[in-house]
mmCIF file of C-alpha atoms in Angstrom:
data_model
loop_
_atom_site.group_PDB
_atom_site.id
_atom_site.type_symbol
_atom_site.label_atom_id
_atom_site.label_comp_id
_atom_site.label_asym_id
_atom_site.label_seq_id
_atom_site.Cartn_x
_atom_site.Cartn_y
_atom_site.Cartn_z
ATOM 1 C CA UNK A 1 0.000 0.000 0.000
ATOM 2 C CA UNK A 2 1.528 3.450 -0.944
ATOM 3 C CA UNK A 3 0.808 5.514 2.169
ATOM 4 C CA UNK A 4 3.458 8.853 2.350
ATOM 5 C CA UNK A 5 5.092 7.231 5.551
ATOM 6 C CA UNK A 6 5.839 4.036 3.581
ATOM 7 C CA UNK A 7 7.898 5.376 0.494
ATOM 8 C CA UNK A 8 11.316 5.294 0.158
ATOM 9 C CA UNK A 9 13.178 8.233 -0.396
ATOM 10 C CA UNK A 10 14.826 6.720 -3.805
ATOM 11 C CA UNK A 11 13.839 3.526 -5.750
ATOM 12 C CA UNK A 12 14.881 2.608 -9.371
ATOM 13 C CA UNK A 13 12.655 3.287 -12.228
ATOM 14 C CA UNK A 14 12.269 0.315 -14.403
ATOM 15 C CA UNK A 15 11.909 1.983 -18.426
ATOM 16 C CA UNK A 16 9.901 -0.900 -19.400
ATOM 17 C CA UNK A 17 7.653 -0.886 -17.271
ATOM 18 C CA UNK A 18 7.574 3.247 -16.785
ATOM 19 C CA UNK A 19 6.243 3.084 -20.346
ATOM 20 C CA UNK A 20 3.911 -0.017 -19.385
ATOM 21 C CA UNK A 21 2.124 2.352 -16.866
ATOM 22 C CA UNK A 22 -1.438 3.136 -18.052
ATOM 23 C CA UNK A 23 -0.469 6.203 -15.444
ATOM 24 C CA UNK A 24 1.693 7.330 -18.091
ATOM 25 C CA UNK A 25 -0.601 8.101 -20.213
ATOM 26 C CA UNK A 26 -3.546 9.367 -18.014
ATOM 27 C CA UNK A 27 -0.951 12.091 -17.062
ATOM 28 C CA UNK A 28 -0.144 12.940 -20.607
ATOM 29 C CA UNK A 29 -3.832 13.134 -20.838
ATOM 30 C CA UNK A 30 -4.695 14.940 -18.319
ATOM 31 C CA UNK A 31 -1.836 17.607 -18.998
ATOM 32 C CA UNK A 32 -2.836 17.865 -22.096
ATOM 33 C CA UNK A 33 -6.617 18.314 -21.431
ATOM 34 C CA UNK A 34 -7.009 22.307 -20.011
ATOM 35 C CA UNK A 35 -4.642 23.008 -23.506
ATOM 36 C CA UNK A 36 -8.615 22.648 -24.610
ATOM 37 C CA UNK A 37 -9.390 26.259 -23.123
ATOM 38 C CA UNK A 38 -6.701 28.340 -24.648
ATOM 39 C CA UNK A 39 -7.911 26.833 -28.172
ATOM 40 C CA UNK A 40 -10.830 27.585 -27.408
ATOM 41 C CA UNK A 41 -9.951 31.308 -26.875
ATOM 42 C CA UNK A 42 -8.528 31.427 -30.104
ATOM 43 C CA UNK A 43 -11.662 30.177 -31.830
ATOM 44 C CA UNK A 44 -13.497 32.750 -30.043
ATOM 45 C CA UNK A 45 -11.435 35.288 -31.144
ATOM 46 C CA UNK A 46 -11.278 34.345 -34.930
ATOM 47 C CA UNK A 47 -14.923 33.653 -35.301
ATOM 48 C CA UNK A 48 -16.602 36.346 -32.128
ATOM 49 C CA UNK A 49 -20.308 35.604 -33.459
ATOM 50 C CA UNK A 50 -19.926 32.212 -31.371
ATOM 51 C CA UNK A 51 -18.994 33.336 -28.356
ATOM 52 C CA UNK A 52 -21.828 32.432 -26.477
ATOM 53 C CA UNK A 53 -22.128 29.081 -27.829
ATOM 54 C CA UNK A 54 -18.143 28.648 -27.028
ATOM 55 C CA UNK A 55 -18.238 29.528 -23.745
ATOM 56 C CA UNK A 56 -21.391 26.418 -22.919
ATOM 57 C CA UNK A 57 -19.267 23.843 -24.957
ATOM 58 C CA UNK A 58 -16.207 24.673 -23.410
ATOM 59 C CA UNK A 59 -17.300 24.442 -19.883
ATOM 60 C CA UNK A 60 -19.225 21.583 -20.405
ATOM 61 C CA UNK A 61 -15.766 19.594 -21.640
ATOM 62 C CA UNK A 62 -14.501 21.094 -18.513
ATOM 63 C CA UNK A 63 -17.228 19.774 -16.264
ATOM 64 C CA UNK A 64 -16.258 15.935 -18.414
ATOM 65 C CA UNK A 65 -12.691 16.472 -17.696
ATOM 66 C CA UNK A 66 -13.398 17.207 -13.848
ATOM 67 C CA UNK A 67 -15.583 14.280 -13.389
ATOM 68 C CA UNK A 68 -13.246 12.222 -15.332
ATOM 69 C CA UNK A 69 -10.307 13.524 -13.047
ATOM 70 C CA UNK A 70 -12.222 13.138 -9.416
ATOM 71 C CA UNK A 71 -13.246 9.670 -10.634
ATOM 72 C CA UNK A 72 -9.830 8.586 -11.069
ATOM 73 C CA UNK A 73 -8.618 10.073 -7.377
ATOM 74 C CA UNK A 74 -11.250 8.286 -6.040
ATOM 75 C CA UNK A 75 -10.088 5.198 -6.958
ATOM 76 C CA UNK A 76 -6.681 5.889 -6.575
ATOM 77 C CA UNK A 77 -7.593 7.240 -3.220
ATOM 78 C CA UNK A 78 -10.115 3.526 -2.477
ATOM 79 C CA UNK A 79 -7.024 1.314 -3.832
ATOM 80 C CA UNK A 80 -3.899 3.016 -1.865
ATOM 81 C CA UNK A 81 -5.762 3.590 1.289
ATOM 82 C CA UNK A 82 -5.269 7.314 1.018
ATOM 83 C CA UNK A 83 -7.312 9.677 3.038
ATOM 84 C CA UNK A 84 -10.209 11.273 2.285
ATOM 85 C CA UNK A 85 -11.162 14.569 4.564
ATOM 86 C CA UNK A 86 -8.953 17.682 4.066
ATOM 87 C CA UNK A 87 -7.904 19.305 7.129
ATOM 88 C CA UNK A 88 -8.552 22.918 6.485
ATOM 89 C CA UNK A 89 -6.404 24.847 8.587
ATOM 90 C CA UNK A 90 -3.066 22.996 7.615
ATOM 91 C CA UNK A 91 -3.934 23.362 4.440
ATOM 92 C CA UNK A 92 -4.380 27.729 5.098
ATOM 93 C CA UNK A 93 -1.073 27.414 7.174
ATOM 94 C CA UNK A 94 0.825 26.095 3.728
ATOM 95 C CA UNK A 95 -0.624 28.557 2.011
ATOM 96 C CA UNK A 96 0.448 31.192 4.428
ATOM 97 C CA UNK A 97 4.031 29.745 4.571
ATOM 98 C CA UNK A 98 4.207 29.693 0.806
ATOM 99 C CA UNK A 99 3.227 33.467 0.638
ATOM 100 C CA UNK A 100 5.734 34.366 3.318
ATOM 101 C CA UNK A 101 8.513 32.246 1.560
ATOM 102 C CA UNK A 102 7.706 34.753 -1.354
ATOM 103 C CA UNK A 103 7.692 37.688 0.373
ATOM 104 C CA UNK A 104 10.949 36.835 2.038
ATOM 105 C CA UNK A 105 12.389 35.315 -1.338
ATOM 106 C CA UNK A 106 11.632 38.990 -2.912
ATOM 107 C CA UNK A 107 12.792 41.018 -0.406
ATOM 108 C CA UNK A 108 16.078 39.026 -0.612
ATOM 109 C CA UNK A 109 16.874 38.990 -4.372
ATOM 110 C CA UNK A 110 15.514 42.909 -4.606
ATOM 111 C CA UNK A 111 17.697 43.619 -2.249
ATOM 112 C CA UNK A 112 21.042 42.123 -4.276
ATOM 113 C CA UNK A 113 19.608 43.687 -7.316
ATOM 114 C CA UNK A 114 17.475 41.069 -8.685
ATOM 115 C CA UNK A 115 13.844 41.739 -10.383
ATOM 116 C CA UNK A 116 11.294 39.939 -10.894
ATOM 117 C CA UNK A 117 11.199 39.633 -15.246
ATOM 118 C CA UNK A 118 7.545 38.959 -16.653
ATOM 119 C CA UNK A 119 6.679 35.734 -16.968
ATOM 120 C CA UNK A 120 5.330 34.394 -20.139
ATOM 121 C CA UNK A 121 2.994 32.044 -18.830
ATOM 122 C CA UNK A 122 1.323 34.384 -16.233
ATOM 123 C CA UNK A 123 1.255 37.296 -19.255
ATOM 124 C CA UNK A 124 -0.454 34.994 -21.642
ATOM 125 C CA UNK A 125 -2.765 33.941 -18.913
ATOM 126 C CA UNK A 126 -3.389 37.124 -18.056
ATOM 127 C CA UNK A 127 -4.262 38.012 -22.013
ATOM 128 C CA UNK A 128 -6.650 35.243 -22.562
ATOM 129 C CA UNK A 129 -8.378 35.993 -19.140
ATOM 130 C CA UNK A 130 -9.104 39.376 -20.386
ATOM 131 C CA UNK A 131 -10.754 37.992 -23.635
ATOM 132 C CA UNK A 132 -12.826 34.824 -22.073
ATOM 133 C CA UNK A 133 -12.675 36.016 -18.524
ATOM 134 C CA UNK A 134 -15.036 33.244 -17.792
ATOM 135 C CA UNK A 135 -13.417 30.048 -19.421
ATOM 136 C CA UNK A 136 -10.250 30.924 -18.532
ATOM 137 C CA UNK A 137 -11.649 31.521 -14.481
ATOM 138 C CA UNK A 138 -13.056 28.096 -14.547
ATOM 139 C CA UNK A 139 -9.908 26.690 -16.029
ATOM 140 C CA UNK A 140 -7.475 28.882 -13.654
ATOM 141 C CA UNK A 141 -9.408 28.385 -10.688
ATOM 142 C CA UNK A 142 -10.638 24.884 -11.054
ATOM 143 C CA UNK A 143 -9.431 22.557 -14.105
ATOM 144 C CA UNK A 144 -5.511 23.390 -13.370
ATOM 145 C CA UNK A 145 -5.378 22.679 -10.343
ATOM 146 C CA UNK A 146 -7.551 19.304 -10.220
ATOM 147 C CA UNK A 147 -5.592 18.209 -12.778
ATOM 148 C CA UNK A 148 -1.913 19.502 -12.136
ATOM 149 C CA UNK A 149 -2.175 17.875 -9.063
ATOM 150 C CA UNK A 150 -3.414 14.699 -9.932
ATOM 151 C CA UNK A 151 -0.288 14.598 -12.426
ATOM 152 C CA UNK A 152 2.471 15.731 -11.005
ATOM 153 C CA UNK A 153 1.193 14.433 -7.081
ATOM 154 C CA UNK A 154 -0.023 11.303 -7.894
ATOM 155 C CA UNK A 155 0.086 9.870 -11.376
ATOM 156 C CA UNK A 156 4.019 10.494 -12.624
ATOM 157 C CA UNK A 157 5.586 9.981 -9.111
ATOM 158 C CA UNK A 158 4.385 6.681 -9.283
ATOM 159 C CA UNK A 159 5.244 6.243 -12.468
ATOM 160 C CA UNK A 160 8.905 6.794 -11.893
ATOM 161 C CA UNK A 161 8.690 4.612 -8.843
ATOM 162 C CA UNK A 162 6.824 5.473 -6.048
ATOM 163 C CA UNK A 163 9.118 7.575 -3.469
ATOM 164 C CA UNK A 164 10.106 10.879 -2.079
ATOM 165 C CA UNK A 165 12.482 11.354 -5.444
ATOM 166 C CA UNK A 166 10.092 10.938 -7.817
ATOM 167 C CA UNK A 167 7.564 13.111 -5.671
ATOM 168 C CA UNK A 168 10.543 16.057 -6.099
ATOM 169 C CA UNK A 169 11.575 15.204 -9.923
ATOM 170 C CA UNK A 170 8.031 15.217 -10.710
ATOM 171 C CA UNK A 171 7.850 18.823 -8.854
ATOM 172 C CA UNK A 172 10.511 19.999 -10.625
ATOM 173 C CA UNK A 173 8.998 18.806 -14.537
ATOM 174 C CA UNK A 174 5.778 21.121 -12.676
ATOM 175 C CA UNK A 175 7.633 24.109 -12.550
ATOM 176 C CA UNK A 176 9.285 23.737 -15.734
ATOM 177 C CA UNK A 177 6.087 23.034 -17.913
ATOM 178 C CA UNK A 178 5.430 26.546 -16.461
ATOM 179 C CA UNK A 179 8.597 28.082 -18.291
ATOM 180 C CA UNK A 180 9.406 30.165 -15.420
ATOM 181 C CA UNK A 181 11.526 33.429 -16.143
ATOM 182 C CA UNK A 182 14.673 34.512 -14.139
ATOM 183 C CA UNK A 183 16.121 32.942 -11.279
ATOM 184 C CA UNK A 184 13.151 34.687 -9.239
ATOM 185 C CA UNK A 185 10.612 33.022 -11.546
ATOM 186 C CA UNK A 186 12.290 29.673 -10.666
ATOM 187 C CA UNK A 187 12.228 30.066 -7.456
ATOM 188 C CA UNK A 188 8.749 31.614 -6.642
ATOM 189 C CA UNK A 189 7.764 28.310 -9.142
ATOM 190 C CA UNK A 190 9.668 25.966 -7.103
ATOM 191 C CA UNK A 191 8.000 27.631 -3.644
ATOM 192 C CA UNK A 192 4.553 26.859 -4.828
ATOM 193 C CA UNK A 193 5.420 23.236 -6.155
ATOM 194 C CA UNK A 194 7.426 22.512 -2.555
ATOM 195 C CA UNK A 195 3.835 23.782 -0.820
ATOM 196 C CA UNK A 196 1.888 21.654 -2.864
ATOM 197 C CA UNK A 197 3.758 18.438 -2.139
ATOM 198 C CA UNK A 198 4.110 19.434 1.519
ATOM 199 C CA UNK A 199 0.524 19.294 1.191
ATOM 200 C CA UNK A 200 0.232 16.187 -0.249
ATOM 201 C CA UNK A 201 2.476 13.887 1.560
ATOM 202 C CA UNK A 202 1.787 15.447 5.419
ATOM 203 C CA UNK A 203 -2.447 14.528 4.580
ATOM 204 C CA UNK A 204 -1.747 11.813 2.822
ATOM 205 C CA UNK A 205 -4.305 13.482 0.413
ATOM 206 C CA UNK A 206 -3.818 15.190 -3.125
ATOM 207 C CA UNK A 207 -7.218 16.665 -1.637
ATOM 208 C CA UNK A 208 -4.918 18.923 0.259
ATOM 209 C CA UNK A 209 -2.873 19.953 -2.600
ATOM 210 C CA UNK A 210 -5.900 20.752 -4.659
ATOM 211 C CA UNK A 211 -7.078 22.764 -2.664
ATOM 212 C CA UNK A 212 -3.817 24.873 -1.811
ATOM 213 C CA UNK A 213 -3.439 25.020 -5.313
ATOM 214 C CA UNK A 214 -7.075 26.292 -5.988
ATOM 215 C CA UNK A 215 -6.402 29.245 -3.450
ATOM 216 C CA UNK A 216 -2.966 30.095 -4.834
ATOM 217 C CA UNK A 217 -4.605 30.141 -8.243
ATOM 218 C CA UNK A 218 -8.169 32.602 -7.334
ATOM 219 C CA UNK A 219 -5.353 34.975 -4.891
ATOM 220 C CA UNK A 220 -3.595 35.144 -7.992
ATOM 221 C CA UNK A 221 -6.220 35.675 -10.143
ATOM 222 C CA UNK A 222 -7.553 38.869 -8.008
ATOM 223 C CA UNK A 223 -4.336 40.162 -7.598
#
């Protein structure tokens, strides 16, 4: 049973079987599936007659993909014995200590001389939000994280082999799908994943990860 106090903190991936694992390619699948929202932007935008009519069929796909995404955890979470309740103030506290690391991680490079460059995913984010402001909400606020989460805290770390390792390389292929900016973009990138797996492993829950995720993501977006 893979409960976070029983993983090691290294075990060899076997390349056969990594690309054996249907887990493989739910994760591809599931990475791939919010892509849906951006094209649908563009669509929008090339053809603005059906914007109506684009904004149903969009979040209807999104309401498939969520159910098809909770499913899955919930038999993940039936089969490995994780836990079920989230724990609401732990999960506030990791928000609150990722927010302070980011403070303190500003005030620190600022003060060698180091700024914060724009990053490109936040600034095409931001772009699209201000087209679809109400596809791109329910895909910011909801679909990402549900779905980030489920890859990169559940599905790839056990495809590379259950353990704390593949719970940090898996992290670490998180913040780069974001193509962070700067060594400030990095690290702010790696704060947030670190929070998200703290999360994770001390509930024994990608519950808890979801839903510090969710919260980073609507702070964000009202900021």
């Amino acid at each position: 049973m893979n409960t976070a106090i029983a993983y090691p903190f290294f075990r060899w991936p076997s390349i056969i079987k990594m690309f054996g694992h249907r887990e493989l390619y739910q994760a591809i699948a599931f990475l791939l599936s919010p892509q849906l929202f951006p094209i649908a932007v563009l669509v929008g935008t090339m053809y603005p007659e059906l914007t109506a009519l684009i904004n149903v069929v969009t979040i209807l796909i999104g309401l498939i993909i969520l159910t098809l995404a909770i499913r899955l955890i919930q038999k993940r979470q039936s089969e490995f014995g994780y836990v079920n309740r989230v724990r609401i103030l732990p999960v506030i506290g990791v928000f609150i200590g990722c927010i302070i690391a980011t403070i303190m991680m500003t005030y620190l490079y600022t003060s060698i001389g180091v700024t914060m460059p724009s990053q490109s995913n936040q600034v095409s984010l931001d772009t699209l939000f201000g087209r679809f402001p109400l596809i791109m909400f329910f895909m910011i606020a909801i679909i990402a994280p549900v779905t980030e989460e489920l890859v990169f805290r559940e599905l790839l770390p056990n495809v590379l082999g259950p353990s704390y390792l593949s719970f940090i390389a898996s992290g670490f292929l998180f913040v780069v799908i974001h193509s962070p900016s700067g060594i400030m973009g990095w690290t702010s990138y790696g704060i947030m994943a670190a929070g998200f797996l703290y999360a994770r492993l001390s509930q024994r829950s990608i519950y808890a990860s979801i839903a510090v995720h969710i919260i980073w993501n609507m702070i964000s977006i009202i900021a």
